[in-house]
Coordinates of C-alpha atoms and ligand atoms in Angstrom, one line a residue:
M1 CA -194.2 69.4 -159.2
K2 CA -195.2 65.1 -158.9
R3 CA -195.0 65.0 -162.9
N4 CA -190.8 66.8 -162.2
N5 CA -190.8 63.4 -159.4
I6 CA -189.7 66.3 -157.0
D7 CA -190.8 64.8 -153.3
M8 CA -192.5 68.0 -151.7
K9 CA -192.3 66.5 -148.1
N10 CA -188.3 66.4 -148.4
S11 CA -188.4 70.1 -147.5
K12 CA -186.2 71.9 -144.9
I13 CA -186.3 74.8 -143.3
T14 CA -182.9 76.8 -143.2
E15 CA -183.8 80.3 -143.3
K16 CA -186.1 82.8 -141.3
V17 CA -187.5 86.1 -143.3
F18 CA -189.7 84.3 -144.6
E19 CA -190.6 79.6 -144.8
P20 CA -188.2 78.3 -146.8
I21 CA -188.9 75.4 -148.6
T22 CA -186.0 73.1 -149.9
I23 CA -186.4 69.7 -152.5
I24 CA -183.2 67.9 -153.1
K25 CA -183.8 65.3 -155.0
S26 CA -181.7 62.8 -157.9
I27 CA -182.7 61.2 -161.2
G28 CA -180.8 59.4 -162.6
S29 CA -177.8 61.7 -163.7
I30 CA -180.1 65.1 -163.1
S31 CA -180.2 66.0 -159.6
Y32 CA -182.3 69.5 -158.8
N33 CA -181.8 71.5 -155.5
L34 CA -183.6 73.6 -154.7
Q35 CA -185.2 76.8 -152.9
Y36 CA -187.9 79.3 -152.5
P37 CA -189.8 81.0 -150.1
T38 CA -193.2 80.4 -149.0
T39 CA -194.8 83.6 -147.4
G40 CA -197.9 83.2 -146.0
A41 CA -200.0 84.7 -148.8
K42 CA -202.3 82.5 -150.1
Y43 CA -202.5 83.9 -154.2
I44 CA -199.3 84.7 -154.1
D45 CA -197.5 81.4 -152.9
K46 CA -199.3 79.3 -155.7
R47 CA -197.8 82.1 -157.6
I48 CA -194.5 81.4 -156.6
A49 CA -194.3 77.3 -156.9
H50 CA -195.9 77.9 -160.3
I51 CA -193.2 80.0 -160.9
V52 CA -190.4 77.1 -160.1
H53 CA -193.6 74.6 -161.6
E54 CA -192.1 76.5 -164.5
I55 CA -188.3 77.0 -164.4
C56 CA -188.5 72.8 -163.9
S57 CA -190.1 72.3 -166.7
D58 CA -188.1 74.5 -168.8
F59 CA -184.9 72.8 -167.7
N60 CA -186.3 69.2 -168.0
K61 CA -187.7 69.5 -171.5
K62 CA -183.8 71.0 -172.5
Y63 CA -182.7 68.2 -170.2
F64 CA -185.2 65.8 -170.7
N65 CA -183.7 63.7 -174.1
L66 CA -179.8 63.5 -172.8
R67 CA -181.3 61.9 -169.6
S68 CA -181.3 59.1 -170.6
F69 CA -177.3 59.3 -172.9
F70 CA -176.2 61.1 -169.6
H71 CA -177.4 57.7 -168.0
R72 CA -176.3 55.2 -169.6
Y73 CA -172.8 56.4 -171.4
T74 CA -171.2 58.9 -168.9
S75 CA -171.3 60.1 -165.4
K76 CA -172.0 63.6 -165.8
K77 CA -174.6 65.2 -163.8
I78 CA -176.5 67.6 -164.5
T79 CA -177.5 69.9 -162.2
L80 CA -181.0 72.7 -162.2
L81 CA -179.8 74.8 -158.2
L82 CA -182.0 77.6 -157.7
N83 CA -181.5 79.8 -155.1
Y84 CA -183.4 82.9 -154.0
E85 CA -183.1 86.5 -152.4
T86 CA -186.1 88.6 -150.8
H87 CA -185.9 91.7 -150.1
I88 CA -188.7 93.6 -148.4
F89 CA -189.6 98.3 -149.0
S90 CA -192.4 99.8 -147.2
V91 CA -193.9 97.4 -145.3
S92 CA -195.8 95.2 -147.9
H93 CA -193.7 95.3 -151.2
L94 CA -191.9 92.2 -151.2
S95 CA -189.1 91.5 -154.2
L96 CA -188.3 87.9 -155.2
I97 CA -185.3 87.2 -156.8
F98 CA -185.1 83.8 -158.1
F99 CA -180.8 83.2 -159.4
E100 CA -181.2 79.9 -161.7
T101 CA -178.2 77.9 -162.5
H102 CA -177.3 74.9 -165.0
E103 CA -174.6 72.9 -164.0
S104 CA -173.2 70.5 -165.8
N105 CA -169.9 69.1 -167.0
G106 CA -168.2 70.9 -164.6
L107 CA -169.4 74.4 -166.6
S108 CA -171.8 76.5 -164.8
S109 CA -174.6 79.4 -166.4
T110 CA -177.0 81.8 -163.9
Q111 CA -180.4 83.7 -165.1
I112 CA -181.7 85.9 -162.9
H113 CA -185.8 86.2 -162.7
I114 CA -187.5 89.1 -160.2
Y115 CA -190.6 89.1 -159.3
H116 CA -192.3 92.0 -157.8
F117 CA -195.9 91.3 -155.7
D118 CA -197.5 93.9 -152.9
L119 CA -198.2 91.1 -150.0
K120 CA -200.5 93.0 -148.0
E121 CA -202.7 93.0 -151.1
D122 CA -202.0 89.5 -152.5
R123 CA -200.9 89.9 -155.8
E124 CA -198.3 90.0 -158.3
Q125 CA -197.1 94.0 -159.8
K126 CA -195.8 94.0 -163.0
A127 CA -192.1 96.1 -163.0
E128 CA -193.5 98.4 -165.7
D129 CA -195.9 99.8 -162.7
L130 CA -193.6 100.4 -161.1
M131 CA -190.7 102.1 -163.1
Y132 CA -191.4 105.9 -164.4
K133 CA -190.2 107.6 -167.3
N134 CA -186.8 107.7 -167.2
F135 CA -186.5 105.8 -164.9
Q136 CA -183.9 102.9 -166.9
E137 CA -182.3 106.1 -168.1
I138 CA -180.8 107.7 -164.7
A139 CA -180.1 103.7 -163.9
V140 CA -178.4 103.3 -166.7
S141 CA -176.1 106.7 -166.5
Y142 CA -175.5 106.3 -162.7
T143 CA -174.1 102.4 -162.9
R144 CA -171.8 103.6 -166.6
N145 CA -170.5 106.3 -163.6
F146 CA -170.3 104.2 -161.2
F147 CA -168.0 101.7 -162.7
C148 CA -166.3 103.8 -164.4
E149 CA -165.6 105.9 -161.7
T150 CA -164.6 103.1 -159.4
D151 CA -161.1 102.5 -159.2
F152 CA -161.2 98.8 -158.4
Y153 CA -163.6 98.0 -161.1
K154 CA -162.7 100.2 -164.3
R155 CA -159.0 98.4 -164.6
E156 CA -161.7 95.3 -165.0
L157 CA -164.9 96.5 -167.0
L158 CA -165.6 94.3 -170.6
E159 CA -164.9 96.1 -173.7
N160 CA -168.4 95.1 -173.9
Y161 CA -170.0 97.1 -171.4
I162 CA -171.9 100.1 -173.3
E163 CA -173.5 97.3 -175.0
T164 CA -174.5 95.9 -172.0
L165 CA -175.6 98.6 -170.2
K166 CA -177.8 100.5 -171.8
A167 CA -181.4 100.8 -171.4
G168 CA -184.2 97.8 -171.7
N169 CA -181.0 95.0 -171.8
R170 CA -181.4 94.5 -167.9
F171 CA -182.4 97.5 -166.2
N172 CA -185.9 96.8 -165.6
R173 CA -185.3 94.0 -164.5
F174 CA -184.6 95.1 -160.3
A175 CA -185.3 94.3 -156.6
L176 CA -186.7 97.7 -154.2
T177 CA -185.2 97.2 -151.4
K178 CA -185.0 100.2 -148.1
D179 CA -180.9 101.7 -148.9
G180 CA -182.5 101.6 -153.1
V181 CA -183.2 99.9 -155.8
L182 CA -181.2 97.2 -156.2
F183 CA -179.8 95.9 -160.5
Y184 CA -178.1 92.9 -160.9
F185 CA -175.5 91.4 -163.4
E186 CA -174.7 87.9 -164.2
P187 CA -171.9 87.1 -163.7
G188 CA -169.3 87.5 -166.6
S189 CA -171.9 90.6 -167.7
I190 CA -169.8 93.4 -167.2
L191 CA -166.7 92.1 -165.0
P192 CA -165.3 88.6 -165.6
E193 CA -166.5 85.4 -164.3
K194 CA -164.3 86.0 -161.7
H195 CA -166.3 88.4 -159.8
G196 CA -169.3 86.6 -159.8
L197 CA -173.0 88.0 -159.5
I198 CA -172.6 91.9 -159.5
R199 CA -175.6 93.6 -157.2
L200 CA -175.2 97.0 -157.5
I201 CA -177.8 99.5 -155.4
I202 CA -178.8 103.0 -156.9
P203 CA -179.8 105.3 -153.2
Y204 CA -183.7 106.6 -154.6
E205 CA -182.0 109.9 -153.9
D206 CA -179.9 109.5 -157.5
M207 CA -183.1 107.7 -159.2
Q208 CA -185.3 110.9 -158.3
P209 CA -186.0 112.1 -161.8
N210 CA -188.3 115.2 -162.7
V211 CA -191.7 113.9 -162.1
P212 CA -192.7 112.9 -158.4
L213 CA -191.8 109.4 -157.9
P214 CA -195.3 107.1 -158.0
S215 CA -196.4 107.0 -154.2
I216 CA -194.5 103.2 -153.7
L217 CA -191.1 105.0 -154.2
Q218 CA -192.0 107.9 -152.2
S219 CA -191.9 106.6 -148.1
T220 CA -188.2 105.4 -148.0
R221 CA -185.8 105.7 -146.0
P222 CA -185.9 103.5 -142.3
T223 CA -184.5 103.3 -139.2
S224 CA -180.9 104.8 -139.9
S225 CA -179.8 108.1 -138.8
Q226 CA -181.9 108.1 -135.7
K227 CA -180.7 110.9 -133.4
I228 CA -178.3 110.3 -131.3
N229 CA -178.8 111.9 -127.6
M230 CA -175.0 113.3 -126.0
H231 CA -176.4 112.8 -122.6
K232 CA -177.7 109.1 -122.9
P233 CA -175.6 106.4 -121.8
M234 CA -175.2 104.2 -125.0
V235 CA -173.7 100.2 -125.6
A236 CA -172.4 99.1 -128.9
L237 CA -173.4 95.4 -129.9
T238 CA -171.0 93.4 -131.6
F239 CA -171.8 90.0 -133.0
D240 CA -168.8 88.3 -134.7
D241 CA -168.6 84.8 -136.6
G242 CA -171.9 85.3 -139.5
P243 CA -173.0 85.8 -141.7
N244 CA -175.2 82.8 -140.3
P245 CA -178.0 82.0 -142.5
I246 CA -180.7 81.1 -139.5
Y247 CA -179.2 83.1 -136.1
T248 CA -177.8 85.8 -137.7
Q249 CA -181.7 85.9 -139.6
I250 CA -183.0 85.8 -135.6
I251 CA -181.1 88.2 -134.3
L252 CA -182.0 90.4 -137.4
D253 CA -185.5 90.1 -136.6
T254 CA -184.5 91.4 -133.2
L255 CA -182.6 94.3 -133.9
E256 CA -185.6 95.6 -136.6
K257 CA -188.7 94.8 -134.5
Y258 CA -186.3 98.0 -131.9
K259 CA -185.6 99.9 -134.7
A260 CA -182.0 99.0 -133.2
T261 CA -178.7 98.9 -134.6
A262 CA -175.4 96.9 -134.0
T263 CA -172.0 96.0 -135.3
F264 CA -171.5 92.6 -137.9
F265 CA -168.3 91.4 -137.7
D266 CA -168.4 89.4 -140.7
L267 CA -166.5 86.3 -142.2
G268 CA -165.6 86.4 -145.7
D269 CA -166.3 82.5 -146.5
L270 CA -169.5 83.0 -145.2
M271 CA -170.5 86.2 -146.6
E272 CA -169.9 84.7 -149.7
Q273 CA -171.6 81.6 -148.9
F274 CA -174.4 83.5 -147.3
P275 CA -174.7 87.3 -149.4
S276 CA -178.3 88.4 -148.7
V277 CA -177.7 88.6 -144.9
S278 CA -174.4 90.7 -145.0
Q279 CA -176.7 92.8 -147.5
R280 CA -179.4 92.8 -144.8
E281 CA -177.3 93.0 -141.7
S282 CA -176.6 96.5 -144.0
S283 CA -179.6 97.1 -145.1
L284 CA -181.1 97.6 -141.3
S285 CA -178.6 100.1 -140.9
C286 CA -176.4 97.9 -138.7
E287 CA -172.4 98.8 -139.7
V288 CA -170.8 95.3 -141.2
A289 CA -167.4 95.5 -140.7
C290 CA -164.4 92.5 -141.3
H291 CA -163.0 89.2 -138.9
S292 CA -160.9 87.9 -141.4
Y293 CA -161.8 85.1 -144.6
N294 CA -162.1 82.2 -142.2
H295 CA -160.9 82.8 -139.2
K296 CA -157.2 82.4 -139.4
N297 CA -154.7 83.7 -136.1
Y298 CA -152.7 86.6 -137.9
T299 CA -150.6 86.7 -135.2
R300 CA -149.5 83.6 -137.2
L301 CA -149.3 84.6 -140.7
S302 CA -147.0 85.7 -142.6
D303 CA -146.8 89.1 -144.0
S304 CA -147.9 88.0 -148.0
E305 CA -150.5 85.8 -146.0
I306 CA -152.2 88.8 -144.2
I307 CA -152.3 90.4 -147.2
H308 CA -153.5 87.7 -149.7
D309 CA -156.4 86.9 -146.7
M310 CA -157.6 91.0 -146.8
N311 CA -157.4 91.6 -149.9
K312 CA -159.3 88.2 -150.7
T313 CA -162.0 89.4 -147.4
A314 CA -162.1 93.2 -149.5
E315 CA -162.7 92.0 -152.7
I316 CA -165.9 90.3 -151.1
F317 CA -166.8 92.9 -149.8
H318 CA -167.2 94.8 -152.6
K319 CA -168.9 92.0 -154.5
V320 CA -172.5 91.0 -151.9
L321 CA -172.3 95.7 -150.3
M322 CA -170.8 97.2 -152.9
Q323 CA -168.3 99.4 -150.2
D324 CA -164.7 98.1 -147.9
P325 CA -164.7 96.9 -145.2
A326 CA -165.3 99.7 -141.7
F327 CA -162.9 98.2 -139.1
F328 CA -161.7 95.3 -138.5
R329 CA -161.5 93.2 -135.3
P330 CA -158.9 90.0 -135.4
P331 CA -160.1 86.6 -134.8
Y332 CA -158.9 85.7 -131.2
G333 CA -158.4 89.6 -130.4
C334 CA -155.3 88.2 -131.2
C335 CA -152.9 91.8 -132.4
D336 CA -149.7 93.2 -132.5
D337 CA -147.6 96.0 -134.1
R338 CA -147.7 94.3 -136.9
I339 CA -150.6 93.4 -137.9
K340 CA -152.2 96.4 -136.7
K341 CA -149.6 98.4 -139.7
L342 CA -150.7 95.5 -142.0
V343 CA -154.8 95.8 -141.8
N344 CA -154.4 99.3 -142.1
M345 CA -158.0 99.9 -141.0
P346 CA -159.3 101.8 -137.8
L347 CA -159.0 98.4 -135.1
I348 CA -161.6 97.0 -133.2
L349 CA -162.0 94.8 -129.6
W350 CA -164.3 94.8 -127.3
S351 CA -165.1 96.0 -123.6
V352 CA -167.3 93.2 -122.2
D353 CA -166.2 89.5 -123.2
T354 CA -169.8 87.6 -123.4
R355 CA -168.2 84.1 -123.7
D356 CA -171.5 83.1 -125.6
W357 CA -169.8 80.8 -127.2
E358 CA -168.6 78.5 -124.1
S359 CA -171.5 79.0 -122.1
R360 CA -174.2 78.4 -124.5
N361 CA -177.3 79.9 -121.9
P362 CA -179.2 83.2 -122.6
E363 CA -179.6 83.6 -119.2
T364 CA -176.0 83.4 -118.6
I365 CA -174.9 85.2 -121.3
L366 CA -177.3 88.2 -119.6
N367 CA -175.8 87.8 -116.5
V368 CA -172.6 88.3 -117.7
I369 CA -173.4 91.5 -119.1
K370 CA -175.1 92.9 -116.1
Q371 CA -172.5 92.1 -113.4
Y372 CA -170.8 95.0 -115.4
G373 CA -172.9 97.2 -113.8
N374 CA -173.0 100.1 -115.7
L375 CA -172.8 99.7 -119.9
D376 CA -172.8 103.5 -120.4
G377 CA -169.9 103.6 -123.2
K378 CA -169.5 99.7 -123.6
V379 CA -168.9 97.3 -126.5
I380 CA -170.5 94.4 -125.7
L381 CA -168.9 91.2 -128.1
M382 CA -171.4 87.9 -128.9
H383 CA -171.4 85.8 -132.4
S384 CA -174.0 85.7 -134.6
I385 CA -173.9 82.0 -134.9
Y386 CA -175.4 80.1 -131.4
E387 CA -179.2 79.7 -131.0
S388 CA -178.2 80.7 -127.6
S389 CA -176.8 84.2 -128.5
A390 CA -179.9 84.7 -130.4
R391 CA -182.0 83.7 -128.2
A392 CA -179.9 86.0 -125.6
V393 CA -179.9 89.4 -128.0
A394 CA -184.3 88.9 -127.7
M395 CA -184.0 89.4 -124.1
L396 CA -181.2 91.9 -124.1
I397 CA -182.2 94.7 -126.5
P398 CA -185.7 95.3 -124.8
Y399 CA -183.2 95.2 -121.5
L400 CA -181.4 97.8 -122.3
L401 CA -183.9 99.5 -123.8
D402 CA -185.5 99.8 -120.8
K403 CA -182.3 100.9 -118.4
N404 CA -182.6 104.1 -121.0
Y405 CA -178.8 102.6 -123.2
Q406 CA -178.9 103.9 -127.1
L407 CA -177.5 101.1 -129.1
V408 CA -175.2 103.0 -131.4
T409 CA -172.9 101.6 -133.6
I410 CA -168.6 101.0 -134.1
S411 CA -168.5 104.0 -136.1
Q412 CA -170.7 106.3 -133.6
M413 CA -169.4 105.3 -130.6
I414 CA -165.9 106.1 -131.4
K415 CA -166.5 109.5 -132.6
L416 CA -168.9 109.8 -129.5
K417 CA -166.5 108.9 -126.9
Y418 CA -163.0 109.3 -128.8
G419 CA -164.7 112.6 -130.1
E420 CA -162.7 111.2 -133.6
S421 CA -163.2 109.8 -137.2
P422 CA -161.7 106.0 -136.5
K423 CA -158.4 105.8 -137.9
D424 CA -156.4 103.2 -139.8
G425 CA -154.2 101.3 -137.7
K426 CA -155.9 101.9 -134.7
L427 CA -156.8 99.9 -131.8
Y428 CA -159.9 100.7 -129.9
F429 CA -161.5 98.9 -126.6
Ligands
ZN501 ZN1 -164.1 85.3 -134.2

């Protein structure tokens, strides 16, 4: 890294899943903004540092000669942005995805690099060793069907999509997630640029070939669909205003630890900034629902402003999670008949208001909840953007489980307590 004049000490922690390293550096008109994870596994960390080094030196080779030119004659900047996301599958398999973006003159292009590691054995795995016979063909045909049969996408598919969706082209580049095999399509590759990066998860059931799966792909299906006992009391935890790259992750760590679920009412603009956090919510069998684009009070918006806000947010749900938002929680809980009609989704309020944003104190938050007494059938409102709330959750979940409560999602709660499937335009709790 020294050769690139990048200051390793200038790192700061921004995410919690693995310890991330962030390097921000400018040399003349060239800027670097690099993020990569450290896993604690010796070989893997060395390998990751080497990958980052290679990416930087290729970038430098490409732009170094231009540097003095840019520096002297123009104020144009060239930036190397390196972001990543990680997925853990079956305890020890880590997929690491690097997004390498070059920005210059207001133009940008992104390349995706994917690596596989075995965390337990501290070694790298080749993608080829994870693919079985017909792996790519199955993925190609699923992907073509998916995009051609989904109304939202089929109108927008680029002309050359058949060429793009061919085996060997993109389908040897994938991540293994808890929900399925995840494929990535660069902005502008199958849909117009404005849709950004496209992710498609193919469930393992649909990736099943006629030949036996390699052992790593057999132990699928994590926590989800836990059986709910009608005779046990149940509580739904809900978290608003995220995703937050630090505190939502801590809450998710706690949920994962106790194999518990919750419902997250996420904001579109933050989902755009931190898509991997919302994706993790979803991969832990939590429900991800909609809390508007950026928390405007809908009672103060015109009909067309509300529709625009909803559509914009729904588009982000498609982009990040490949699904429609299932529910809507109006910002500030402000709702009337006009909003119900325009939103046209089930609307969810709450029954226990922890006022966590006000106290910012884990003990106070816990006490507010305890003061409600019997919590059976209650929906608890918290926010996933405060450290104090994350710390409260770490105490609250073992407390609730100890009191014999089952933690359920909003859909489960509506089904069990209202005896119906959630209805569009209806206000619950
Ligand atoms: Zn809110």
